[in-house]
Tab-separated table of C-alpha atoms and ligand atoms in Angstrom:
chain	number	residue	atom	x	y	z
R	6	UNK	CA	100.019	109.588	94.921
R	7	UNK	CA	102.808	107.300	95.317
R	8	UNK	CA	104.331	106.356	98.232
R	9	UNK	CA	107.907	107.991	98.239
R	10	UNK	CA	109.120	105.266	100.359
R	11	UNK	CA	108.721	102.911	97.733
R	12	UNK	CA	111.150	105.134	95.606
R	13	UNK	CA	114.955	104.138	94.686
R	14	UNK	CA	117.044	105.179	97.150
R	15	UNK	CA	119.025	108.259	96.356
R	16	UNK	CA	121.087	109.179	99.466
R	17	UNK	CA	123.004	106.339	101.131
R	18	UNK	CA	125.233	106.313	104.252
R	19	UNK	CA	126.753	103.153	104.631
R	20	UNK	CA	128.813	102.853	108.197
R	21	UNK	CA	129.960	106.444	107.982
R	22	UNK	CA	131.810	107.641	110.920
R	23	UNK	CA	133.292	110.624	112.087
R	24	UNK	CA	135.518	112.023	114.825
R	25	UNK	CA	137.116	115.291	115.732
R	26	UNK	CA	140.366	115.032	117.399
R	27	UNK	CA	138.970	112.236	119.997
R	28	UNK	CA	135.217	113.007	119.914
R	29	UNK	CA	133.151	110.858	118.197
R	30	UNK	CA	130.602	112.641	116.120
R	31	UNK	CA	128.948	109.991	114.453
R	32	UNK	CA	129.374	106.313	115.324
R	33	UNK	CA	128.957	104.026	112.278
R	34	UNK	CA	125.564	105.663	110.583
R	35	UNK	CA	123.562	103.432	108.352
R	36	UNK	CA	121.124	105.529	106.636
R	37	UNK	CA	119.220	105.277	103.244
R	38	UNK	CA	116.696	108.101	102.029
R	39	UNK	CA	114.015	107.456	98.783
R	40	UNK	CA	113.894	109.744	96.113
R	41	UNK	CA	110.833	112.154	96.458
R	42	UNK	CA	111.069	111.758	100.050
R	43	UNK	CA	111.033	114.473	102.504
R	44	UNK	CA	113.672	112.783	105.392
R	45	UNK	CA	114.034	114.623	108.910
R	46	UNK	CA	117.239	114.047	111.040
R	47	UNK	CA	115.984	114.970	114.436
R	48	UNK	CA	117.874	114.741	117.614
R	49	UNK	CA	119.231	117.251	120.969
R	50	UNK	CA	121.929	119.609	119.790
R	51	UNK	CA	124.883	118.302	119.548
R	52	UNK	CA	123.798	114.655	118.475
R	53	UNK	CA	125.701	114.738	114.997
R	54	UNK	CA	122.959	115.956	112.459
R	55	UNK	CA	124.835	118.948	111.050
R	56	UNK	CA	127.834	116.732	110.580
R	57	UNK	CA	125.559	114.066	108.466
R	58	UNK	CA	124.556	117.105	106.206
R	59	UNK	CA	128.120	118.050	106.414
R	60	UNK	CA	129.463	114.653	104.565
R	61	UNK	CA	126.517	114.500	102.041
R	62	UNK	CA	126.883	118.207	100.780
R	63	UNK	CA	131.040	116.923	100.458
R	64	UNK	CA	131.788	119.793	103.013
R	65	UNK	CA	133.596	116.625	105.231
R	66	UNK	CA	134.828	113.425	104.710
R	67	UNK	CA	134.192	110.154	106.746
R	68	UNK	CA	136.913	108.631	108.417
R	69	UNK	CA	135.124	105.386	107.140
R	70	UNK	CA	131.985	104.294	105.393
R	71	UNK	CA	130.350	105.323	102.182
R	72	UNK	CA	128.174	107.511	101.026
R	73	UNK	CA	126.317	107.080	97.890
R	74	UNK	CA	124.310	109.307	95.645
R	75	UNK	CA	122.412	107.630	93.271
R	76	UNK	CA	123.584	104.875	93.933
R	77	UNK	CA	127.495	106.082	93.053
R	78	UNK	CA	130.217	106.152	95.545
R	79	UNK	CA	130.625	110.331	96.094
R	80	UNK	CA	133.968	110.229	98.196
R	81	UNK	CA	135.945	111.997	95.527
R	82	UNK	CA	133.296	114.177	94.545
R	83	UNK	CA	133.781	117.848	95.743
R	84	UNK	CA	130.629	119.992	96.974
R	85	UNK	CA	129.853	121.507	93.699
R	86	UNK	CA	130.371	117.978	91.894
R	87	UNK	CA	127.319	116.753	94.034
R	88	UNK	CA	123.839	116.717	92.580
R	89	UNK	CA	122.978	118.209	96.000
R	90	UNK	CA	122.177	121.431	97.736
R	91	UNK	CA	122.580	123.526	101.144
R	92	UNK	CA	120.627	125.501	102.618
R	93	UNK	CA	121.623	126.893	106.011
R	94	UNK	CA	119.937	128.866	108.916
R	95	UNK	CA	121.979	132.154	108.279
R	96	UNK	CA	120.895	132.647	104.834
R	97	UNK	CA	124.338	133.847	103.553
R	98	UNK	CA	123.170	135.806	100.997
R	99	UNK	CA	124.670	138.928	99.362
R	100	UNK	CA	123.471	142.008	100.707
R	101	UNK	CA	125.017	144.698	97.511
R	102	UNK	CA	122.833	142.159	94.938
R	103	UNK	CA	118.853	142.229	94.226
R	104	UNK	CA	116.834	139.387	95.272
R	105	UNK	CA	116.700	138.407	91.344
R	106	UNK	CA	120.734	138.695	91.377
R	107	UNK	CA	121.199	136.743	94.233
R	108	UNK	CA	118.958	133.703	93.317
R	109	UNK	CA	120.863	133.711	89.412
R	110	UNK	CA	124.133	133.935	91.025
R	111	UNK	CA	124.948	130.411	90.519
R	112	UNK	CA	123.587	130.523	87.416
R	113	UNK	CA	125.942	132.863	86.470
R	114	UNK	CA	129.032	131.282	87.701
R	115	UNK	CA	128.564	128.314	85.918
R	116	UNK	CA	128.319	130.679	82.910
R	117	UNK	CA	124.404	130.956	81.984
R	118	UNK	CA	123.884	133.520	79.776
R	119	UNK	CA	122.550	136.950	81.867
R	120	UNK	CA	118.992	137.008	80.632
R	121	UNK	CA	118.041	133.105	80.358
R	122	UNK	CA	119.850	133.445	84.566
R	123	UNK	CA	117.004	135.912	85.517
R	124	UNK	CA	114.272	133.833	83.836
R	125	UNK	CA	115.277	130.876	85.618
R	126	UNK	CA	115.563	132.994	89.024
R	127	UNK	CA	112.482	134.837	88.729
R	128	UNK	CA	110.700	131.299	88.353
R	129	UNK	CA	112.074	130.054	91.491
R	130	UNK	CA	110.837	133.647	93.123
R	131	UNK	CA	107.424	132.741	91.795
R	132	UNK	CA	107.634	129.671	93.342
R	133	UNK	CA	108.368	131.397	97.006
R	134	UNK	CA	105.919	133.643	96.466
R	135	UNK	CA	108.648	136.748	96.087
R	136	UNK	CA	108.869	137.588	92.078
R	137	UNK	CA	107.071	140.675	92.976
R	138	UNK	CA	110.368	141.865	95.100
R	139	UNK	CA	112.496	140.599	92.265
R	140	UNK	CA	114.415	144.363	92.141
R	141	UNK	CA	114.873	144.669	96.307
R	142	UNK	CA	118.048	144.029	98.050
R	143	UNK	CA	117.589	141.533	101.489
R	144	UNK	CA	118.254	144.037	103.430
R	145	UNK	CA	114.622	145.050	102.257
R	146	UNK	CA	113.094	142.185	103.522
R	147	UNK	CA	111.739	140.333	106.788
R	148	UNK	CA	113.554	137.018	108.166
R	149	UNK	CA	110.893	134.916	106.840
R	150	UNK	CA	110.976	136.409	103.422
R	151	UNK	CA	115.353	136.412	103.456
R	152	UNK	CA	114.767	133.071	104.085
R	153	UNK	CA	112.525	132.330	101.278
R	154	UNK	CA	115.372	133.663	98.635
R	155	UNK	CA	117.772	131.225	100.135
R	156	UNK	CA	115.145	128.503	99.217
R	157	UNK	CA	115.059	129.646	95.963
R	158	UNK	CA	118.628	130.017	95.272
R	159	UNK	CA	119.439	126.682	96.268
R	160	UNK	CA	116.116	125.189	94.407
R	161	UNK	CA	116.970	127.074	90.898
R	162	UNK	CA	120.382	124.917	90.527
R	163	UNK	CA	117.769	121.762	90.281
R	164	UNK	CA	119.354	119.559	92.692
R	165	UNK	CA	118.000	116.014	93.291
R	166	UNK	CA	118.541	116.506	96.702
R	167	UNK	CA	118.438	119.773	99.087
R	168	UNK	CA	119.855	119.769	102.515
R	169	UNK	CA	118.244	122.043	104.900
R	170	UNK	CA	119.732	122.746	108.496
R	171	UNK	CA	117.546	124.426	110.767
R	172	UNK	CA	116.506	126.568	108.210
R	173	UNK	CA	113.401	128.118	110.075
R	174	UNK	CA	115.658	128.149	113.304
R	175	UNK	CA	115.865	132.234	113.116
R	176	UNK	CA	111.614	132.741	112.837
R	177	UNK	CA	109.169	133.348	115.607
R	178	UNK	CA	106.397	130.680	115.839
R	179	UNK	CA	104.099	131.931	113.854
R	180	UNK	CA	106.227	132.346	110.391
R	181	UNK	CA	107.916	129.237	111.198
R	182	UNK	CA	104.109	127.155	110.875
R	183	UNK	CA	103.776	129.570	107.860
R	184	UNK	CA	107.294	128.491	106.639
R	185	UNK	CA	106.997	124.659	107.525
R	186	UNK	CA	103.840	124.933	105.075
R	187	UNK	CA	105.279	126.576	102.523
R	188	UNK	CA	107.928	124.309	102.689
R	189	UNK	CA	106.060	121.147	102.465
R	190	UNK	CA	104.346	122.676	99.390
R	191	UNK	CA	107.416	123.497	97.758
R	192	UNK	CA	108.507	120.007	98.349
R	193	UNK	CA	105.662	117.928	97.614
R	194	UNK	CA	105.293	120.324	93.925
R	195	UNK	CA	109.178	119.755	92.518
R	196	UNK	CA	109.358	116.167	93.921
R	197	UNK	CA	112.972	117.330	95.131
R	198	UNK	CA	113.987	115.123	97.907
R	199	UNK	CA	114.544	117.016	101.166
R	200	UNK	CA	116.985	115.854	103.884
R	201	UNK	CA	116.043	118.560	107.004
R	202	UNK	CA	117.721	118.821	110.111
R	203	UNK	CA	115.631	120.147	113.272
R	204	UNK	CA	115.362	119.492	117.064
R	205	UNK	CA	112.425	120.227	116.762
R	206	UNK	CA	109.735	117.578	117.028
R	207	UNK	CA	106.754	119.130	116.125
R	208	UNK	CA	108.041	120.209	112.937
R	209	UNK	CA	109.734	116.893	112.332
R	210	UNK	CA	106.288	115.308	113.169
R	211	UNK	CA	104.190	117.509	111.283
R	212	UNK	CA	106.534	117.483	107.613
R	213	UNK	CA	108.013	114.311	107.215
R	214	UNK	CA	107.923	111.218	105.310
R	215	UNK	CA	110.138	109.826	107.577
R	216	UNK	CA	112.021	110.451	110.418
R	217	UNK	CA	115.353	109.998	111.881
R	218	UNK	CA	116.155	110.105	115.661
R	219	UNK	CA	119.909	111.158	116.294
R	220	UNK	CA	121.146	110.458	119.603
R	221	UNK	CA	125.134	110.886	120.773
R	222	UNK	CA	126.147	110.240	117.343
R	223	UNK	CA	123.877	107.372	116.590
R	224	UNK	CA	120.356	106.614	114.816
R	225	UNK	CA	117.941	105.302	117.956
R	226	UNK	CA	115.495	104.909	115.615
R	227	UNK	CA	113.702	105.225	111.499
R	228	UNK	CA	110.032	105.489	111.171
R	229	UNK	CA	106.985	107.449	110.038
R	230	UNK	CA	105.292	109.978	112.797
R	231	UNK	CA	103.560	107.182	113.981
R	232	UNK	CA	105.908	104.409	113.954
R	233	UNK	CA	107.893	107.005	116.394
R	234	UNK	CA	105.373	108.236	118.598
R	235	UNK	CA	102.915	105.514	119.100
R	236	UNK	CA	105.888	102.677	118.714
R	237	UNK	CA	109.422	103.790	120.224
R	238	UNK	CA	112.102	101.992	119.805
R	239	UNK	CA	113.816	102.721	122.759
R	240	UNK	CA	112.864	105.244	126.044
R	241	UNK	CA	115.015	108.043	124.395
R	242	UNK	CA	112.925	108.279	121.995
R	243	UNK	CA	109.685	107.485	123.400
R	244	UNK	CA	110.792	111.097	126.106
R	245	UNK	CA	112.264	113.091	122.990
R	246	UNK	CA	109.017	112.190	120.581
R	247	UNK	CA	105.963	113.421	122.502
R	248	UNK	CA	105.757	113.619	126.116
R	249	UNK	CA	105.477	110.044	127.994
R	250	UNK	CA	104.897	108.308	131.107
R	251	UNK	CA	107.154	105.626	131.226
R	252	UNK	CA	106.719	103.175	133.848
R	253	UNK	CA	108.830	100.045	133.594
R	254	UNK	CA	109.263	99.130	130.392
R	255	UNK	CA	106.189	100.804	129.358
R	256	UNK	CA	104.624	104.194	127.092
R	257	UNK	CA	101.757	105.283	128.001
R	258	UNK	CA	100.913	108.586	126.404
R	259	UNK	CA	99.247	111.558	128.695
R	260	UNK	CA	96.382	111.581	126.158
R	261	UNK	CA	95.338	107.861	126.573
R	262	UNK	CA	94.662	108.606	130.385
R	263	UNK	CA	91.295	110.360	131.851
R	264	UNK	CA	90.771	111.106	135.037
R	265	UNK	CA	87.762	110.069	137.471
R	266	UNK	CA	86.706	111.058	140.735
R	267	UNK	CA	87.508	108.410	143.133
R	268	UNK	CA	84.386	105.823	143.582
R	269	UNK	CA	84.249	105.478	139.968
R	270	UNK	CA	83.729	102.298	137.977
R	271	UNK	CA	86.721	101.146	136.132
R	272	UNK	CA	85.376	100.596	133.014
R	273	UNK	CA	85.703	96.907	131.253
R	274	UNK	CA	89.235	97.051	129.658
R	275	UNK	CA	90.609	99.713	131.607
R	276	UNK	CA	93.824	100.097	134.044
R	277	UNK	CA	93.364	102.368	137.069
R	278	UNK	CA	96.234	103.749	139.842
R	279	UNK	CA	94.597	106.404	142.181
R	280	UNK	CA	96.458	109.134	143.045
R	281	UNK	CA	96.517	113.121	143.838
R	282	UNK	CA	96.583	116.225	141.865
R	283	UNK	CA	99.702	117.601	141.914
R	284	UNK	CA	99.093	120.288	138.861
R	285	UNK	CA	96.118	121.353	136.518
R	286	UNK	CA	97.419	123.619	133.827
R	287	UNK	CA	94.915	125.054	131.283
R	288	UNK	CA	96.387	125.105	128.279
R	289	UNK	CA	92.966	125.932	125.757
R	290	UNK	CA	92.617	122.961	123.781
R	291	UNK	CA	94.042	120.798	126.361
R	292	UNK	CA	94.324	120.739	130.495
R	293	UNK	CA	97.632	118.917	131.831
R	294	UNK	CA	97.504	117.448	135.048
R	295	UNK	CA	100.251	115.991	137.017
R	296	UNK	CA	99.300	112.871	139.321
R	297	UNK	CA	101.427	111.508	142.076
R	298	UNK	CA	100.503	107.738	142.811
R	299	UNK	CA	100.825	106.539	146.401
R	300	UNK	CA	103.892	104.631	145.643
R	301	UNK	CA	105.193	108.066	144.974
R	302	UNK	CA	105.610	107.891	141.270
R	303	UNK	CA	103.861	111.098	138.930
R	304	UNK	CA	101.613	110.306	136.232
R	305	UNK	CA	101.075	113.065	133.164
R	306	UNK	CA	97.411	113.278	132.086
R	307	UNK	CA	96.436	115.020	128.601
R	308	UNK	CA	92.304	115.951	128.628
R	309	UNK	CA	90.966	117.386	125.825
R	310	UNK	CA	88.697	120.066	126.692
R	311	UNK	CA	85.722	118.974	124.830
R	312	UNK	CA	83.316	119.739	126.942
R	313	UNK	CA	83.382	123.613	127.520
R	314	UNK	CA	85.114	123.958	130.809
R	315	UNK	CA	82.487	125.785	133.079
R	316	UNK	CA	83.813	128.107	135.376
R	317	UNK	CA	86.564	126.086	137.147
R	318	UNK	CA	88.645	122.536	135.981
R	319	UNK	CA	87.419	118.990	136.619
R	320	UNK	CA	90.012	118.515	139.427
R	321	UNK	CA	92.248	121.078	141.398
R	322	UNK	CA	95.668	120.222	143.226
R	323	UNK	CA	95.329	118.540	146.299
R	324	UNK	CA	92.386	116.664	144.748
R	325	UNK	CA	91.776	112.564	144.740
R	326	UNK	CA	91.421	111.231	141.526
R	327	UNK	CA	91.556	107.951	139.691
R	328	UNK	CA	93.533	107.939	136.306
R	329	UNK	CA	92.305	105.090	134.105
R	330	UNK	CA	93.669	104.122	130.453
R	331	UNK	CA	92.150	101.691	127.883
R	332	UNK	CA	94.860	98.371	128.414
R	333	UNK	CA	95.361	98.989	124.177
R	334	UNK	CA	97.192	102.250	125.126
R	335	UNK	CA	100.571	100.579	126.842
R	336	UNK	CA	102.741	100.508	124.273
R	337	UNK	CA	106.002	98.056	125.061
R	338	UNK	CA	109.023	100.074	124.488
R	339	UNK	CA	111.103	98.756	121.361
R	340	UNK	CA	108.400	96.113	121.151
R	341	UNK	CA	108.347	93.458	118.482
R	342	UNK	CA	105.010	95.208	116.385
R	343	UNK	CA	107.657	97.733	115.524
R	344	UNK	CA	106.964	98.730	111.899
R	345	UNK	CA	109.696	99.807	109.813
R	346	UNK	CA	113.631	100.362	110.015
R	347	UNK	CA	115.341	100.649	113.179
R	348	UNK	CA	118.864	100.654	114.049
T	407	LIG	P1	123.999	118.791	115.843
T	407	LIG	O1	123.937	119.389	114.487
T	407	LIG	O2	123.111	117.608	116.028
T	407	LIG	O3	123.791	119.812	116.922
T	407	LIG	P2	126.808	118.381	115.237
T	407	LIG	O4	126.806	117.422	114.096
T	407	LIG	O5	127.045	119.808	114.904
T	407	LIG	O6	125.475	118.207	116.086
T	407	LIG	O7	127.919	117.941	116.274
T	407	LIG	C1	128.092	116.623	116.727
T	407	LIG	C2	129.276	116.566	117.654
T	407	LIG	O8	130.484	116.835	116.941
T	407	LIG	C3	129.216	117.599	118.767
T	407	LIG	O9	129.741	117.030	119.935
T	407	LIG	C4	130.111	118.708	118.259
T	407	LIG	O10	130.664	119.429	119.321
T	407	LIG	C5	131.155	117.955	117.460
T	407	LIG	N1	131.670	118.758	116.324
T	407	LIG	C6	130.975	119.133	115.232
T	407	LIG	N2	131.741	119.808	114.365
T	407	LIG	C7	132.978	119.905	114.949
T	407	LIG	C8	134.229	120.497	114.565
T	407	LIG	N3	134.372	121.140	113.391
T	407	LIG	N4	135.259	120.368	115.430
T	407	LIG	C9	135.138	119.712	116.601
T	407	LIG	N5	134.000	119.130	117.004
T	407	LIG	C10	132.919	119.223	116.214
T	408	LIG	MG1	123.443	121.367	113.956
C-alpha cells in the first residue's frame, strides 16, 4: 500500500489565525494534510482544534492566512461549496425521519431523485454495518449505532475530505475501541481523507497517519506515533504523548526503566539512580511504580508483568531499589534526529 504521506496535499492552512474579541484562538497555523491520509489534531481542550475544523468546513473565516483545498484558495467558498464534510459529537440528526431518510437527506436537497437517494443511503448503511435498521427512527438506536448514521450521512455526499470532532466523545470505552476500529476501516476502504479532532491520545496514537499536537493555539509539533512519542519536540508534548520522566532536558519513558534490588550489577550500557518505593500499582498487564531518588526527585517505572506475578509484587513501598535504563532510552527533548515536520 502506498504511503499516504507521499500523496498531494489536499488541505492547506497557510498562517491562518484567529481571534475572538481579544483571545487568540489560533496563532499563525501552518498545516498541510495528504490526500488518503487519516490526520489527528490532538491537544487539551481549549487549544484551538474545533476552531481549525471550524475554518476548513467554511463555518469561520481567518482573520489572516489561507486555506487551500486542492490546492485552490477556499476563502469565498461557503460550507456547502466545500468538497468537505462535518461530522460532530452530537449527531444532529432528525429524530421524525428513518435512518434511510436521514442518511438521503442531502441527497435530496440537492435534488436526487427519491429512489436513486435511498440506493445511495442504504449503501453507506451497508458500509456502517446498519442497512438492516434502514426503516428505524434514531430514537431506536444505541449511541454507538446514532453515531454510525451520522458517519454515513456525511460519507454518502462523497466528500474528499471529512472532518470529525470528537465524534466518539459521547461512548463508553468499550464502543469507542469498537468505533475507533470501525472507523479506521471505513477510512482506510473509501480512501477519504480524515481530519479528526480528539484529546485523546490513545486514540490519536492508535488511528493516525499523522498527528498534530495543538497547544494554546499553536502546532508544538507534526509526526507519526512514533516520531511523537519516542522523539518530542518539546516537554509539552513529550507529558501530553505518553507518560514521561523528564529530567533536565531529557525523556525517558517509564517502560525503558526496570527495577533491581539494591546490590545489583549495573549491567554494561546501563544508567542507575537508587531510590525508594513510593507506589506499586497493579495494573494487569503492567505494575507502575513510583521512585523517589535521594536528591528528592520521583522516577515513574512501567514493568511488564511477564513473568506471572506470584503471590505479592517485586517491590512494595518503603522498599530500596535500583532503577536502571539501557543509555539508548534518553531521548533529548526536541533533539536534532527529529524525523519529520515540526513547527
Ligand atoms: P478545542 O476544540 O481545542 O477545545 P477551541 O478551538 O474550541 O478549542 O477553542 C480555542 C479557544 O478559542 C478557546 O480559548 C475558546 O474559548 C475560544 N473560542 C472558541 N470559539 C469561540 C467563540 N465562538 N467565541 C469566543 N471564544 C471562542
Ligand atoms: Mg473542541
Amino acid at each position: 500500500m502506498q504511503d499516504p504521506r507521499q500523496n498531494h496535499p489536499i488541505v492547506q492552512l497557510e498562517g491562518v489565525a484567529k481571534s475572538y474579541g481579544g483571545a487568540v484562538a489560533l496563532s499563525r497555523l501552518d498545516l498541510t494534510v495528504h490526500a488518503g491520509e487519516f490526520f489527528t489534531l490532538l491537544g487539551p481542550s481549549g487549544s484551538g482544534k474545533t476552531t481549525s475544523l471550524r475554518l476548513i468546513a467554511g463555518f469561520e473565516r481567518p482573520d489572516s492566512g489561507r486555506i487551500l483545498l486542492d490546492g485552490q484558495d477556499v476563502a469565498t467558498l461557503p460550507p456547502f461549496a466545500r468538497a468537505v464534510n462535518t461530522v460532530f459529537q452530537d449527531y444532529a440528526l432528525f429524530p421524525h425521519l428513518t435512518l434511510v431518510e436521514n442518511v438521503a437527506y442531502g441527497l435530496r436537497a440537492r435534488k436526487m431523485p427519491k429512489a436513486q437517494a435511498h440506493a445511495e443511503a442504504e449503501k453507506a448503511l451497508d458500509a456502517v454495518k446498519l442497512v438492516d435498521f434502514a426503516a428505524r427512527k434514531p430514537a431506536q438506536l444505541s449511541g454507538g449505532q446514532r453515531q454510525r448514521v451520522a458517519l454515513a450521512r456525511a460519507m454518502v455526499n462523497r466528500p474528499r475530505v471529512l472532518l470529525l470532532d470528537e465524534p466518539l466523545g459521547a461512548l463508553d470505552l468499550k464502543l469507542r475501541h469498537q468505533m475507533q476500529q470501525e472507523l479506521k476501516r471505513l477510512q482506510f476502504e473509501t480512501g477519504i481523507t480524515f481530519i479528526y479532532v480528539t484529546h485523546d491520545q490513545d486514540e490519536a496514537l492508535s488511528m493516525s497517519d499523522r498527528i498534530a499536537v495543538f497547544s494554546h493555539g499553536r502546532i508544538e509539533q507534526i509526526g507519526t506515533a512514533f516520531d511523537l512519542y519516542e522523539r518530542p519536540a518539546s516537554a509539552f508534548v513529550a507529558d501530553f504523548v505518553g507518560s514521561s520522566n523528564i529530567l533536565g532536558n531529557t525523556l525517558l519513558r517509564p517502560e525503558k526503566l526496570h527495577l533491581l534490588a539494591p546490590g545489583n550489577a549495573v549491567p554494561a550500557g546501563y544508567e542507575a539512580r537508587p531510590g525508594t518505593v513510593r507506589e506499586a500499582i497493579y495494573l494487569g498487564a503492567v505494575t507502575r511504580y513510583s521512585l523517589a531518588l535521594e536528591d528528592g526527585a520521583a522516577l515513574q517505572v512501567m514493568e511488564a508483568n511477564i513473568v506471572p506475578v506470584q503471590g505479592a509484587l517485586r517491590f512494595a513501598p518503603g522498599d530500596a531499589a535500583l532503577a536502571v535504563w539501557p543509555r539508548s532510552a534518553c531521548v533529548e527533548i526536541g533533539g536534532s534526529s527529529q524525523q519529520g515536520e515540526r513547527k
